[in-house]
Amino acid sequence: MNSEAAVGNLLEEAKGIIGDQQAGIRDGIVKSIYDTSENITKDVVSYTSVHRVDWDRKIDNIITSPIWGFPIMFGLLAVVFWITIAGANYPSEFLATQLFWVQGRLTELFLALSAPEWLHGFLVLGVYTALAWVVSVMLPPMAIFFPLFTLLEDAGYLPRVAFNLDRFFKKAGAHGKQALTMSMGFGCNAAGVIACRIIESPRERLIATLTNTFVPCNGRFPTIIALASLFIAGSVSVTLGSFIATLGVAGLVVFGIAVTLFVSWLLSKTLLKGEPSSFTLELPPYRKPQVGQVLVRSVIDRTIFVLSRAVVIAAPAGGLVWIMANTTIGDSTILAAAANWLDPFAGLMGLDGFILMAFILGLPANEIVFPILIMSYVSGGTLVQMESLADLRHLLIDQHGWTWLTGLCTVIFALCHWPCGTTLFTIQREQKNWRWTLLAAIIPASIGVIICITITTLARALNLV
Amino acid sequence: MGLTYQSTGRSTTREIFNVPNAGSELVIALAGNPNTGKSTVFNALTGLRQHTGNWPGKTVLRAEGSFIHGGRRYTLIDLPGTYSLHANSVEEEVARDFLCFANPDATVVVADGTCLERNLNLALQVMEITDNVIVCVNLIDEARRKKMHINIQKLSKALGVPVVPTAARSGEGLSELMDTISDVALGRVMPKPVLVRYSDEMEKAIAQMEPKVREIIGTHINTRWVALRLIDGDTKLVQAMERYYKEQNPKQADLEVLA
């Protein structure tokens, strides 16, 4: 008798006995075990203090409830964004004014020293302007958003988010822990990709890796927030504007999560077929966040880190843009030529050549996409003196013909395009397969292109623009 | 005669896991959720007599130590910290395979006294595989500080296995734990686990499967549990059975040649 084959046969027999109820079996088993544990615990554990209330459990029942879980999540997200958008406006304005006042003095200094025109152009109009934009556009939203986000993290809210999202990921054929790696992605997509190690099954890990870029990271958040507040908020009254901008950003994040789920589902139905595996998620106790530590940590670890990375990359990029804008081949500058070349395709997507080029030049770090865009607009056309955010609005809308469609498509493309160089490098290191790395860039980029083209075509067909 | 699971004894299976064969030393497994102070219990019991390595063929850390109690030597195997034994991860697979195929003389499930409910889930699953289970309710000092009272007698009765409260950090309850381990390992105390009752359809299916399982694999592995896993469609367990069966095959063949 061969027991090796016999065990396999037993499995077949078991399938025969249980028939078509197979799907619910695991849940039934787990539920029976949990119920038994619960009953025993109720029986043997008592509390000596009478007034003890299990607040954690009570709060969890609301926060992770099927009905309230999502509205609360959306609400918290919206509150965080609203504080960020409403709060970032004035410091941004202030910083811009100060930094461009300094630029004026720098120019005077260069003139006084009778420095060559190209040196002034490269250093002041190129490098310094790029840095000034990075700091004034990026710093205030970051300095407000990161501490708020860290507070939520510290209080123990993020695992609850994972809990809420778990069933959706399961339905998408992905691993519930992907909700956690996704949350990490809000901090940094490269960190999110590394966090995918917590997912055991290679198939599900790959799904999580390939879709991590659909949550806006530190580097893209300020761009999105700045654009939203600049664009939406500026057009209507101040209070209503920041309210709409908030809804816009929160909606965009939800949209990103929806795209993540959709792509995960698509992958698990096509390239990466398989069943999701189950796991235990431990909900840690709620803790009173240590406000002081949160401030220090989020300012030092995140704000300074992200800002310095942006500054390091923005400085040479600013110089490069100035050179491109001031070197002429034939009868146009390199910058204009490149933008013109990209223009037809970018036009289909509701963007223009400069925007698409900024995204391409922003490959090393997403933080610099918006500053580069401003730079190329400013140095590409007549050199206007940019002194405040109102000027920025004027630049985009009046001089370069931005409509709501341009803003929307730019923001969507900021959410769905190739991950930054660091993230791609990390994916390559984790997966050790250039095909997946390439796919990690192609999938989000093509989705972004498709969505933008669809929206643009629809909007133009319906005469909305 | 072909080889069956019955014809190969427990001693050969243990060799696969690099643990002493039955008879020479008693083998005790230490299971538990992560963050329950399992390692503290392990260190407190074994002191410096321990070494670490990997599980055979897996990149999962394995710690092994020993202690002497009442003139006998006990080998203590620290299983990876897991929440369940459903083999969702390599850690769970390793822990389950050890409990299932190495047949430890006793298994201590370390539970966090401050969140007993979650920890009992694992204890209940371990009790489905092996009878010789001791539940160690650790962090009992923290539970006391949180004004929790755990009725140990009642818990022991509800589970059908010995329960020992400990605070491994301060050494509280450890000598009682060692006494209980030796009682169970040497058969002076025979735990009678109260098993989880599943839904009626499940129980019916289990009852239908169990004789068939017994016919093929014998009683060496808990047949109710194997039946349950098969109904759950656990292909990993079937693969593991085939693997361990194959691995012990050549050894058995050698013995037959020698004999």
XYZ file of C-alpha atoms in Angstrom:
724
model
C 0.000 0.000 0.000
C 1.354 3.388 -0.956
C 0.473 5.982 1.646
C 2.011 8.806 -0.348
C -0.648 8.581 -2.982
C -3.213 7.723 -0.335
C -2.845 11.050 1.487
C -3.440 12.873 -1.758
C -6.528 10.753 -2.308
C -7.741 11.639 1.169
C -7.638 15.293 0.218
C -9.799 14.517 -2.812
C -12.205 12.567 -0.621
C -12.431 15.425 1.839
C -13.280 17.721 -1.049
C -16.003 15.303 -2.054
C -17.497 15.283 1.442
C -17.549 19.003 1.940
C -18.568 19.744 -1.657
C -19.311 23.287 -2.635
C -19.111 24.725 0.887
C -15.317 24.750 0.590
C -15.123 28.543 0.300
C -16.525 29.277 3.745
C -14.650 26.512 5.554
C -11.576 28.424 6.699
C -13.645 31.323 8.004
C -15.927 28.883 9.819
C -12.977 27.132 11.464
C -11.369 30.393 12.534
C -14.687 31.680 13.870
C -15.275 28.539 15.947
C -11.799 28.853 17.471
C -12.237 32.549 18.203
C -15.659 32.026 19.734
C -14.289 29.306 22.012
C -11.441 31.572 23.139
C -13.857 34.409 23.748
C -16.177 32.264 25.848
C -13.366 30.839 27.946
C -11.858 34.280 28.490
C -15.200 35.730 29.563
C -15.470 32.931 32.082
C -12.043 33.140 33.686
C -11.009 36.791 33.505
C -12.519 39.312 35.865
C -11.602 42.855 36.740
C -11.189 43.963 40.310
C -11.851 47.618 39.575
C -15.545 48.055 38.908
C -15.517 51.082 36.676
C -13.134 49.701 34.139
C -14.251 50.400 30.603
C -12.430 48.897 27.680
C -12.080 52.120 25.700
C -9.829 50.554 23.099
C -12.446 48.000 22.244
C -15.214 50.597 22.217
C -13.276 52.934 19.932
C -12.262 50.059 17.671
C -15.852 48.960 17.309
C -16.677 52.347 15.828
C -13.484 53.060 13.894
C -13.314 49.651 12.277
C -17.045 49.156 11.869
C -18.241 48.356 8.359
C -20.531 51.395 8.386
C -18.494 54.080 10.106
C -14.986 52.929 9.245
C -14.814 54.612 5.879
C -16.576 57.881 6.626
C -14.280 58.309 9.648
C -11.230 57.511 7.571
C -12.230 59.966 4.882
C -13.122 62.548 7.510
C -9.773 62.295 9.293
C -7.954 62.461 5.989
C -9.965 65.543 5.034
C -9.289 67.258 8.370
C -5.554 66.675 7.995
C -5.568 68.031 4.456
C -7.738 70.973 5.385
C -5.411 72.033 8.181
C -2.489 71.622 5.802
C -4.018 73.589 2.954
C -5.486 76.324 5.097
C -2.353 76.603 7.186
C 0.229 76.424 4.420
C -1.066 79.380 2.452
C 0.308 82.221 4.567
C 3.739 80.816 5.395
C 4.156 79.949 1.698
C 3.316 83.496 0.742
C 5.668 84.840 3.392
C 8.555 82.567 2.397
C 8.138 83.365 -1.277
C 8.226 87.112 -0.577
C 11.303 86.815 1.620
C 13.243 84.485 -0.655
C 12.588 86.518 -3.776
C 13.543 89.699 -1.964
C 16.876 87.957 -1.324
C 17.068 87.093 -5.014
C 16.747 90.753 -5.872
C 19.617 91.606 -3.543
C 21.695 88.762 -5.034
C 21.165 90.172 -8.508
C 22.284 93.598 -7.265
C 25.352 91.979 -5.741
C 26.255 90.256 -9.012
C 25.779 93.555 -10.875
C 27.934 95.405 -8.369
C 30.675 92.838 -8.814
C 30.152 93.114 -12.579
C 29.991 89.343 -12.821
C 29.417 87.835 -16.281
C 25.773 87.558 -17.340
C 25.869 83.731 -17.737
C 27.202 83.237 -14.199
C 24.393 85.348 -12.754
C 21.915 83.477 -14.911
C 23.140 80.026 -13.928
C 23.581 80.650 -10.211
C 20.818 83.136 -9.401
C 18.145 82.617 -12.040
C 18.839 78.885 -12.253
C 20.053 77.339 -9.047
C 18.771 79.903 -6.545
C 15.316 80.296 -8.084
C 14.797 76.546 -8.133
C 15.815 76.326 -4.479
C 13.574 79.221 -3.531
C 10.579 77.573 -5.176
C 11.311 74.212 -3.579
C 11.493 75.793 -0.156
C 8.517 78.114 -0.420
C 6.183 75.671 -2.155
C 7.236 72.499 -0.351
C 8.268 73.477 3.160
C 5.001 74.824 4.643
C 2.757 71.923 3.574
C 5.387 69.432 4.722
C 5.941 71.133 8.058
C 2.195 70.938 8.739
C 1.264 67.652 7.111
C 4.019 65.432 8.478
C 3.473 66.154 12.171
C -0.286 65.605 11.731
C 0.269 62.339 9.920
C 2.824 61.212 12.494
C 0.300 62.009 15.241
C -2.233 59.666 13.628
C 0.482 57.052 13.232
C 1.606 57.435 16.832
C -1.911 57.178 18.210
C -2.263 53.779 16.538
C -4.690 54.709 13.783
C -2.791 53.276 10.800
C -3.270 49.578 11.698
C -7.001 50.324 11.871
C -6.840 51.685 8.350
C -5.213 48.426 7.309
C -7.985 46.555 9.075
C -10.671 48.530 7.239
C -9.040 47.997 3.873
C -8.218 44.331 4.417
C -11.425 42.913 2.958
C -11.086 45.037 -0.161
C -7.569 43.816 -0.781
C -8.722 40.279 -0.245
C -11.426 40.771 -2.847
C -8.806 42.173 -5.197
C -6.839 38.930 -4.771
C -4.068 40.716 -2.875
C -2.754 40.436 0.678
C -4.375 42.434 3.488
C -0.962 43.564 4.659
C -0.794 45.545 1.425
C -2.864 48.159 3.245
C 0.082 48.567 5.600
C 2.721 48.785 2.893
C 0.447 51.291 1.205
C 0.344 53.414 4.368
C 4.123 53.292 4.421
C 4.013 54.561 0.842
C 2.403 57.792 2.059
C 5.720 58.417 3.752
C 7.925 57.307 0.904
C 7.320 54.861 -1.920
C 10.826 53.432 -1.620
C 10.144 52.699 2.056
C 6.781 51.231 1.048
C 8.498 48.903 -1.408
C 10.907 47.722 1.279
C 7.964 47.266 3.656
C 6.520 44.767 1.167
C 8.931 42.259 2.703
C 6.340 41.695 5.433
C 4.185 39.933 2.845
C 5.137 36.273 2.745
C 3.837 35.096 -0.588
C 6.036 36.261 -3.493
C 2.988 36.754 -5.692
C 1.239 39.087 -3.290
C 4.473 40.868 -2.463
C 4.974 41.627 -6.133
C 1.435 43.002 -6.435
C 2.044 45.264 -3.445
C 5.387 46.393 -4.884
C 4.019 47.191 -8.328
C 1.086 49.213 -6.994
C 2.811 51.112 -4.195
C 3.335 54.202 -6.320
C -0.419 54.863 -6.481
C -0.351 56.464 -3.062
C 1.104 59.943 -3.152
C 4.404 60.028 -1.267
C 6.016 62.825 0.714
C 7.532 64.201 -2.443
C 4.290 64.404 -4.382
C 1.960 65.471 -1.581
C 3.186 69.058 -1.402
C 2.930 69.360 -5.185
C -0.627 68.111 -5.109
C -1.559 70.262 -2.130
C 0.112 73.332 -3.587
C -1.613 72.878 -6.935
C -4.943 72.201 -5.303
C -4.843 75.234 -3.067
C -3.377 77.431 -5.760
C -5.792 76.378 -8.377
C -9.067 75.589 -6.737
C -8.729 77.817 -3.740
C -7.710 80.882 -5.693
C -10.720 80.851 -7.932
C -13.434 81.184 -5.303
C -13.712 82.786 -1.893
C -11.032 81.851 0.643
C -13.023 79.660 3.040
C -14.984 77.887 0.362
C -11.820 77.529 -1.687
C -9.822 75.725 0.954
C -12.837 73.532 1.617
C -13.060 72.513 -2.019
C -9.292 72.061 -2.239
C -9.444 69.755 0.782
C -12.149 67.633 -0.755
C -10.148 67.547 -3.947
C -6.977 66.255 -2.282
C -8.819 63.754 -0.081
C -10.752 62.604 -3.123
C -7.504 62.168 -5.008
C -6.108 59.944 -2.251
C -9.262 57.824 -2.290
C -8.954 57.709 -6.065
C -5.360 56.491 -5.651
C -6.528 53.726 -3.321
C -9.215 52.753 -5.817
C -6.621 52.568 -8.594
C -4.380 50.465 -6.310
C -7.215 48.012 -5.728
C -8.138 47.928 -9.409
C -4.581 47.303 -10.579
C -4.065 44.670 -7.843
C -7.214 42.931 -9.006
C -6.128 43.142 -12.634
C -2.677 41.731 -11.827
C -4.048 38.883 -9.736
C -6.387 37.963 -12.574
C -3.743 38.120 -15.304
C 0.019 38.157 -14.708
C 0.014 37.058 -11.081
C -2.801 34.554 -10.660
C -3.556 33.055 -7.281
C -5.613 33.037 -4.109
C -5.036 35.561 -1.315
C -3.640 34.131 1.917
C -5.052 35.084 5.288
C -3.156 36.615 8.178
C -3.578 37.901 11.698
C -3.411 41.633 12.172
C -2.713 42.729 15.706
C -4.366 46.016 16.584
C -2.007 47.686 19.039
C -3.517 49.591 21.968
C -4.249 53.270 21.420
C -1.643 55.455 22.958
C -1.588 59.100 23.793
C 0.769 60.440 21.140
C 3.944 61.948 22.522
C 3.447 65.346 20.967
C 6.930 66.677 21.644
C 8.597 63.631 20.183
C 6.253 63.609 17.217
C 7.155 67.184 16.401
C 10.868 66.568 16.653
C 10.703 63.298 14.759
C 8.511 64.497 11.924
C 10.418 67.738 11.526
C 13.844 66.133 11.599
C 13.203 62.706 10.085
C 10.765 63.711 7.449
C 10.593 67.399 6.725
C 14.326 68.027 6.825
C 15.090 64.745 5.089
C 12.667 65.285 2.232
C 13.509 68.938 1.900
C 17.248 68.337 1.812
C 16.807 65.630 -0.775
C 14.723 68.040 -2.823
C 17.268 70.808 -2.415
C 20.175 68.582 -3.393
C 18.442 67.497 -6.559
C 16.719 70.784 -7.326
C 19.927 72.818 -7.354
C 21.551 71.087 -10.340
C 18.158 70.643 -11.994
C 17.528 74.391 -11.724
C 20.915 75.066 -13.293
C 20.168 72.568 -16.050
C 16.811 74.153 -16.823
C 18.400 77.605 -17.048
C 21.052 76.294 -19.435
C 18.404 74.574 -21.544
C 16.363 77.763 -21.597
C 19.306 79.895 -22.664
C 21.116 77.713 -25.160
C 19.775 78.127 -28.631
C 19.925 75.581 -31.388
C 18.730 76.969 -34.678
C 16.097 79.543 -33.849
C 14.760 78.202 -30.536
C 16.140 77.234 -27.160
C 16.664 73.587 -26.209
C 13.927 73.922 -23.602
C 11.396 75.291 -26.047
C 12.377 72.700 -28.634
C 11.966 69.828 -26.192
C 8.671 71.220 -24.917
C 7.410 71.730 -28.461
C 8.354 68.205 -29.349
C 6.416 66.839 -26.362
C 3.530 69.252 -26.843
C 1.280 67.270 -29.234
C 1.254 64.181 -27.018
C 1.013 66.204 -23.807
C -1.889 68.090 -25.361
C -3.815 64.855 -25.772
C -3.392 64.309 -22.034
C -4.639 67.776 -21.151
C -1.114 68.892 -20.241
C 1.428 70.885 -22.182
C 4.981 70.092 -23.224
C 6.515 71.913 -20.265
C 4.463 69.946 -17.724
C 5.340 66.597 -19.266
C 8.983 67.583 -19.442
C 8.966 68.598 -15.785
C 7.710 65.115 -14.917
C 10.463 63.550 -17.021
C 13.171 65.781 -15.517
C 11.693 65.035 -12.092
C 12.556 61.337 -12.348
C 15.353 61.580 -9.745
C 12.907 62.965 -7.171
C 9.256 63.868 -7.449
C 9.766 66.799 -5.101
C 11.263 68.915 -7.872
C 8.588 68.438 -10.539
C 6.632 71.552 -9.648
C 9.640 73.802 -9.062
C 11.101 72.695 -12.399
C 7.824 73.470 -14.089
C 7.754 76.983 -12.667
C 11.395 77.433 -13.629
C 10.861 76.397 -17.205
C 7.778 78.583 -17.549
C 9.612 81.564 -16.135
C 12.844 81.185 -18.069
C 11.137 79.957 -21.206
C 9.024 83.050 -21.742
C 9.758 86.635 -20.976
C 11.514 86.766 -17.655
C 8.951 88.105 -15.256
C 9.792 88.909 -11.715
C 7.962 86.363 -9.574
C 7.395 87.655 -6.117
C 4.358 85.977 -4.648
C 1.923 83.140 -5.001
C -0.512 85.455 -6.725
C 2.123 85.875 -9.408
C 2.332 82.121 -9.654
C -1.395 81.900 -10.285
C -1.059 84.630 -12.852
C 1.819 82.754 -14.500
C -0.058 79.475 -14.807
C -3.518 80.679 -15.698
C -3.053 83.906 -17.602
C 0.314 83.375 -19.246
C 0.255 79.657 -19.929
C -3.436 79.116 -20.355
C -4.053 76.599 -17.573
C -7.677 75.591 -17.183
C -9.256 73.422 -14.524
C -8.594 70.535 -16.894
C -4.848 71.253 -16.954
C -4.804 71.352 -13.160
C -6.795 68.152 -12.827
C -4.712 66.234 -15.345
C -1.455 67.458 -13.796
C -2.573 66.299 -10.368
C -3.760 62.945 -11.680
C -0.528 62.453 -13.587
C 1.387 63.382 -10.426
C -0.458 60.510 -8.727
C -0.137 58.040 -11.602
C 3.198 58.177 -13.348
C 6.510 56.374 -13.042
C 7.892 56.082 -9.485
C 10.939 58.186 -8.672
C 14.460 56.928 -9.359
C 15.043 55.882 -5.762
C 11.889 53.774 -5.721
C 12.740 52.106 -9.028
C 16.233 51.373 -7.750
C 14.715 49.855 -4.593
C 12.301 47.704 -6.581
C 15.208 46.423 -8.660
C 17.169 45.603 -5.516
C 14.213 43.841 -3.879
C 12.952 41.874 -6.865
C 16.285 41.370 -8.662
C 14.483 41.276 -11.986
C 14.594 44.224 -14.373
C 11.385 43.135 -16.059
C 9.362 43.769 -12.895
C 11.188 47.051 -12.355
C 10.319 48.117 -15.864
C 6.738 47.040 -15.316
C 6.629 49.038 -12.092
C 7.270 52.133 -14.188
C 5.156 51.205 -17.203
C 1.975 50.208 -15.363
C 1.380 53.459 -13.437
C 2.586 55.591 -16.349
C 0.248 53.984 -18.851
C -2.642 54.181 -16.411
C -1.945 57.872 -15.862
C -1.753 58.480 -19.608
C -4.973 56.583 -20.266
C -6.915 58.375 -17.519
C -5.670 61.805 -18.566
C -6.427 61.207 -22.244
C -9.893 59.896 -21.385
C -10.748 62.854 -19.170
C -9.396 65.346 -21.694
C -11.183 63.791 -24.626
C -14.448 63.671 -22.701
C -14.122 67.216 -21.430
C -13.365 68.533 -24.901
C -16.100 66.483 -26.536
C -18.622 67.826 -24.029
C -17.330 71.356 -24.496
C -16.531 71.726 -20.831
C -13.305 73.591 -21.505
C 5.430 -4.951 2.723
C 5.333 -1.320 1.652
C 6.218 1.448 3.992
C 3.425 3.208 5.794
C 3.411 5.971 8.310
C 2.643 3.343 10.881
C 5.705 1.276 10.209
C 8.052 4.199 10.740
C 8.338 5.161 14.335
C 8.477 8.592 15.943
C 12.232 8.338 16.510
C 13.078 8.551 12.838
C 10.855 11.586 12.343
C 12.606 13.461 15.115
C 15.968 13.052 13.435
C 14.760 15.257 10.616
C 14.355 18.070 13.113
C 17.763 17.450 14.737
C 16.291 16.693 18.134
C 17.248 13.802 20.404
C 15.433 10.547 19.870
C 12.833 9.328 22.278
C 14.267 7.538 25.240
C 17.507 9.435 25.599
C 16.163 12.902 26.379
C 12.790 14.495 26.797
C 11.884 17.049 24.156
C 9.749 20.039 25.117
C 8.393 22.529 22.571
C 7.747 26.145 23.449
C 4.973 27.787 21.401
C 3.290 31.177 21.702
C 2.214 34.405 20.016
C 4.866 37.007 19.302
C 5.455 39.460 22.182
C 4.262 37.236 24.976
C 7.603 36.904 26.719
C 8.188 33.489 25.162
C 11.890 34.156 24.815
C 12.038 35.357 28.413
C 10.514 32.067 29.538
C 12.946 30.201 27.309
C 15.940 32.059 28.717
C 14.726 31.735 32.286
C 14.348 27.962 31.928
C 17.542 27.196 30.045
C 19.929 29.862 31.316
C 23.154 29.683 29.336
C 22.634 26.148 28.113
C 21.317 27.106 24.703
C 22.365 27.486 21.123
C 20.753 28.999 18.060
C 20.676 28.088 14.408
C 18.181 27.760 11.590
C 15.378 25.298 11.100
C 16.417 22.612 8.615
C 15.937 23.996 5.141
C 14.313 27.236 6.361
C 15.662 30.680 7.087
C 13.754 30.840 10.343
C 15.708 31.303 13.540
C 15.636 28.355 15.858
C 16.737 28.404 19.467
C 17.350 25.253 21.426
C 18.369 24.851 25.031
C 18.243 22.392 27.869
C 17.592 22.223 31.574
C 17.940 19.549 34.196
C 15.082 18.865 36.544
C 14.772 15.998 39.015
C 17.906 14.398 37.601
C 16.598 14.303 34.039
C 17.671 16.342 31.068
C 15.035 18.218 29.069
C 15.671 19.668 25.621
C 13.660 22.801 25.047
C 12.863 23.869 21.471
C 11.755 27.471 21.008
C 9.239 27.458 18.148
C 8.815 30.640 16.062
C 6.266 33.057 17.536
C 2.982 32.671 15.634
C -0.658 33.650 15.940
C -2.024 30.480 14.421
C -0.975 27.128 12.993
C -2.762 27.484 9.684
C 0.594 27.620 7.902
C 0.060 31.062 6.404
C 3.742 31.859 6.802
C 7.010 29.965 6.951
C 7.061 30.508 10.730
C 3.635 28.945 11.170
C 4.610 26.086 8.910
C 7.773 25.396 10.903
C 5.917 25.458 14.217
C 3.159 23.230 12.938
C 5.460 20.702 11.297
C 7.454 20.380 14.488
C 4.406 19.809 16.669
C 2.913 17.428 14.150
C 5.911 15.367 13.058
C 8.449 15.574 15.896
C 5.947 14.650 18.607
C 7.463 16.571 21.529
C 6.969 14.961 24.945
C 5.263 18.125 26.108
C 4.387 21.476 24.554
C 4.265 24.679 26.569
C 2.068 27.391 25.082
C 3.189 30.738 26.469
C 0.217 33.108 26.648
C 0.123 36.824 27.425
C -2.056 37.125 30.504
C -3.046 40.684 29.636
C -4.716 39.612 26.404
C -5.649 36.053 27.065
C -8.357 35.794 24.444
C -6.080 36.250 21.465
C -3.454 33.928 22.948
C -5.931 31.138 23.610
C -6.577 30.877 19.863
C -3.112 29.415 19.435
C -3.383 27.213 22.537
C -6.634 25.711 21.207
C -4.950 24.955 17.890
C -1.939 23.348 19.553
C -4.274 21.218 21.667
C -5.808 19.873 18.452
C -2.451 18.466 17.408
C -1.115 17.117 20.669
C -2.591 16.187 24.056
C 0.506 16.954 26.111
C -0.029 20.684 26.398
C 0.729 23.045 29.265
C -0.540 26.600 29.103
C 1.792 29.088 30.728
C -0.040 32.336 31.498
C 2.867 34.741 31.418
C 3.031 38.454 32.275
C 0.753 37.687 35.206
C 2.362 40.600 37.083
C 1.266 43.003 34.366
C -2.215 41.540 34.397
C -2.360 42.136 38.148
C -1.248 45.701 37.646
C -4.043 46.141 35.141
C -6.424 44.935 37.869
C -7.183 41.756 35.972
C -7.863 38.549 37.781
C -7.425 35.261 35.945
C -9.016 32.218 37.528
C -6.303 29.654 36.841
C -8.244 26.620 38.112
C -11.241 27.504 36.000
C -9.052 28.069 32.925
C -7.323 24.739 33.456
C -10.684 23.025 33.704
C -12.076 24.776 30.650
C -9.049 23.784 28.563
C -8.493 20.349 30.105
C -4.752 20.956 30.392
C -2.505 22.184 33.237
C -2.220 25.974 33.471
C 0.698 27.674 35.226
C 0.771 31.428 35.914
C 4.239 32.964 35.551
C 6.057 36.260 35.518
C 9.171 35.090 33.706
C 10.943 38.413 34.118
C 10.988 38.086 37.890
C 11.164 34.291 37.913
C 7.747 33.916 39.517
C 6.107 30.540 38.849
C 9.052 29.057 36.927
C 9.762 26.170 39.309
C 6.105 25.239 39.229
C 6.267 25.347 35.434
C 9.244 22.965 35.443
C 7.409 20.600 37.794
C 4.390 20.614 35.526
C 6.521 20.051 32.430
C 8.118 16.982 33.962
C 4.746 15.696 35.208
C 3.335 15.856 31.706
C 6.466 14.694 29.869
C 6.875 11.671 32.140
C 3.204 10.798 31.982
C 2.435 11.440 35.657
C -0.226 13.884 34.501
C -2.252 13.101 31.408
C -3.901 16.264 29.991
C -7.278 15.737 28.368
C -7.682 18.782 26.117
C -11.200 20.097 25.671
C -11.295 20.545 21.921
C -13.016 23.230 19.880
C -16.382 22.074 18.631
C -17.051 23.105 15.078
C -20.364 23.542 13.311
C -22.528 20.439 12.966
C -21.745 20.012 9.266
C -18.040 20.287 10.012
C -18.210 17.782 12.839
C -20.105 15.407 10.591
C -17.485 15.756 7.890
C -14.707 15.223 10.428
C -16.394 12.082 11.740
C -16.652 10.830 8.184
C -13.026 11.547 7.377
C -11.381 10.380 10.581
C -11.617 6.580 10.059
C -10.239 6.963 6.562
C -7.330 8.999 7.876
C -6.646 6.443 10.598
C -6.631 3.666 8.032
C -3.843 5.281 6.081
C -1.641 7.153 8.510
C -2.350 5.306 11.726
C -2.686 7.004 15.091
C 0.824 8.412 15.159
C -0.483 11.846 14.205
C -3.745 13.145 15.678
C -6.342 11.894 13.222
C -9.101 14.357 14.137
C -6.752 17.206 13.405
C -5.541 15.706 10.109
C -9.163 15.173 9.093
C -9.922 18.804 9.926
C -6.955 20.059 7.931
C -7.895 17.909 4.951
C -11.431 19.272 5.016
C -9.948 22.754 5.060
C -8.152 21.739 1.857
C -4.715 22.150 3.422
C -2.449 21.060 0.575
C 0.607 22.260 2.487
C 0.038 19.618 5.160
C -0.294 16.915 2.533
C 2.942 18.113 0.954
C 4.631 18.126 4.364
C 3.429 14.583 5.069
C 4.779 13.421 1.756
C 8.064 15.212 2.403
C 8.621 13.769 5.865
C 7.508 10.392 4.698
C 10.029 10.476 1.865
C 12.819 11.715 4.083
C 12.411 8.954 6.559
C 12.117 6.387 3.821
C 15.818 5.881 3.038
C 16.645 5.701 6.729
C 14.062 3.011 7.206
C 15.395 1.203 4.155
C 18.893 1.293 5.620
C 17.648 -0.220 8.830
C 15.973 -3.008 6.932
C 19.180 -3.741 5.057
C 21.121 -3.871 8.295
C 18.584 -6.145 9.884
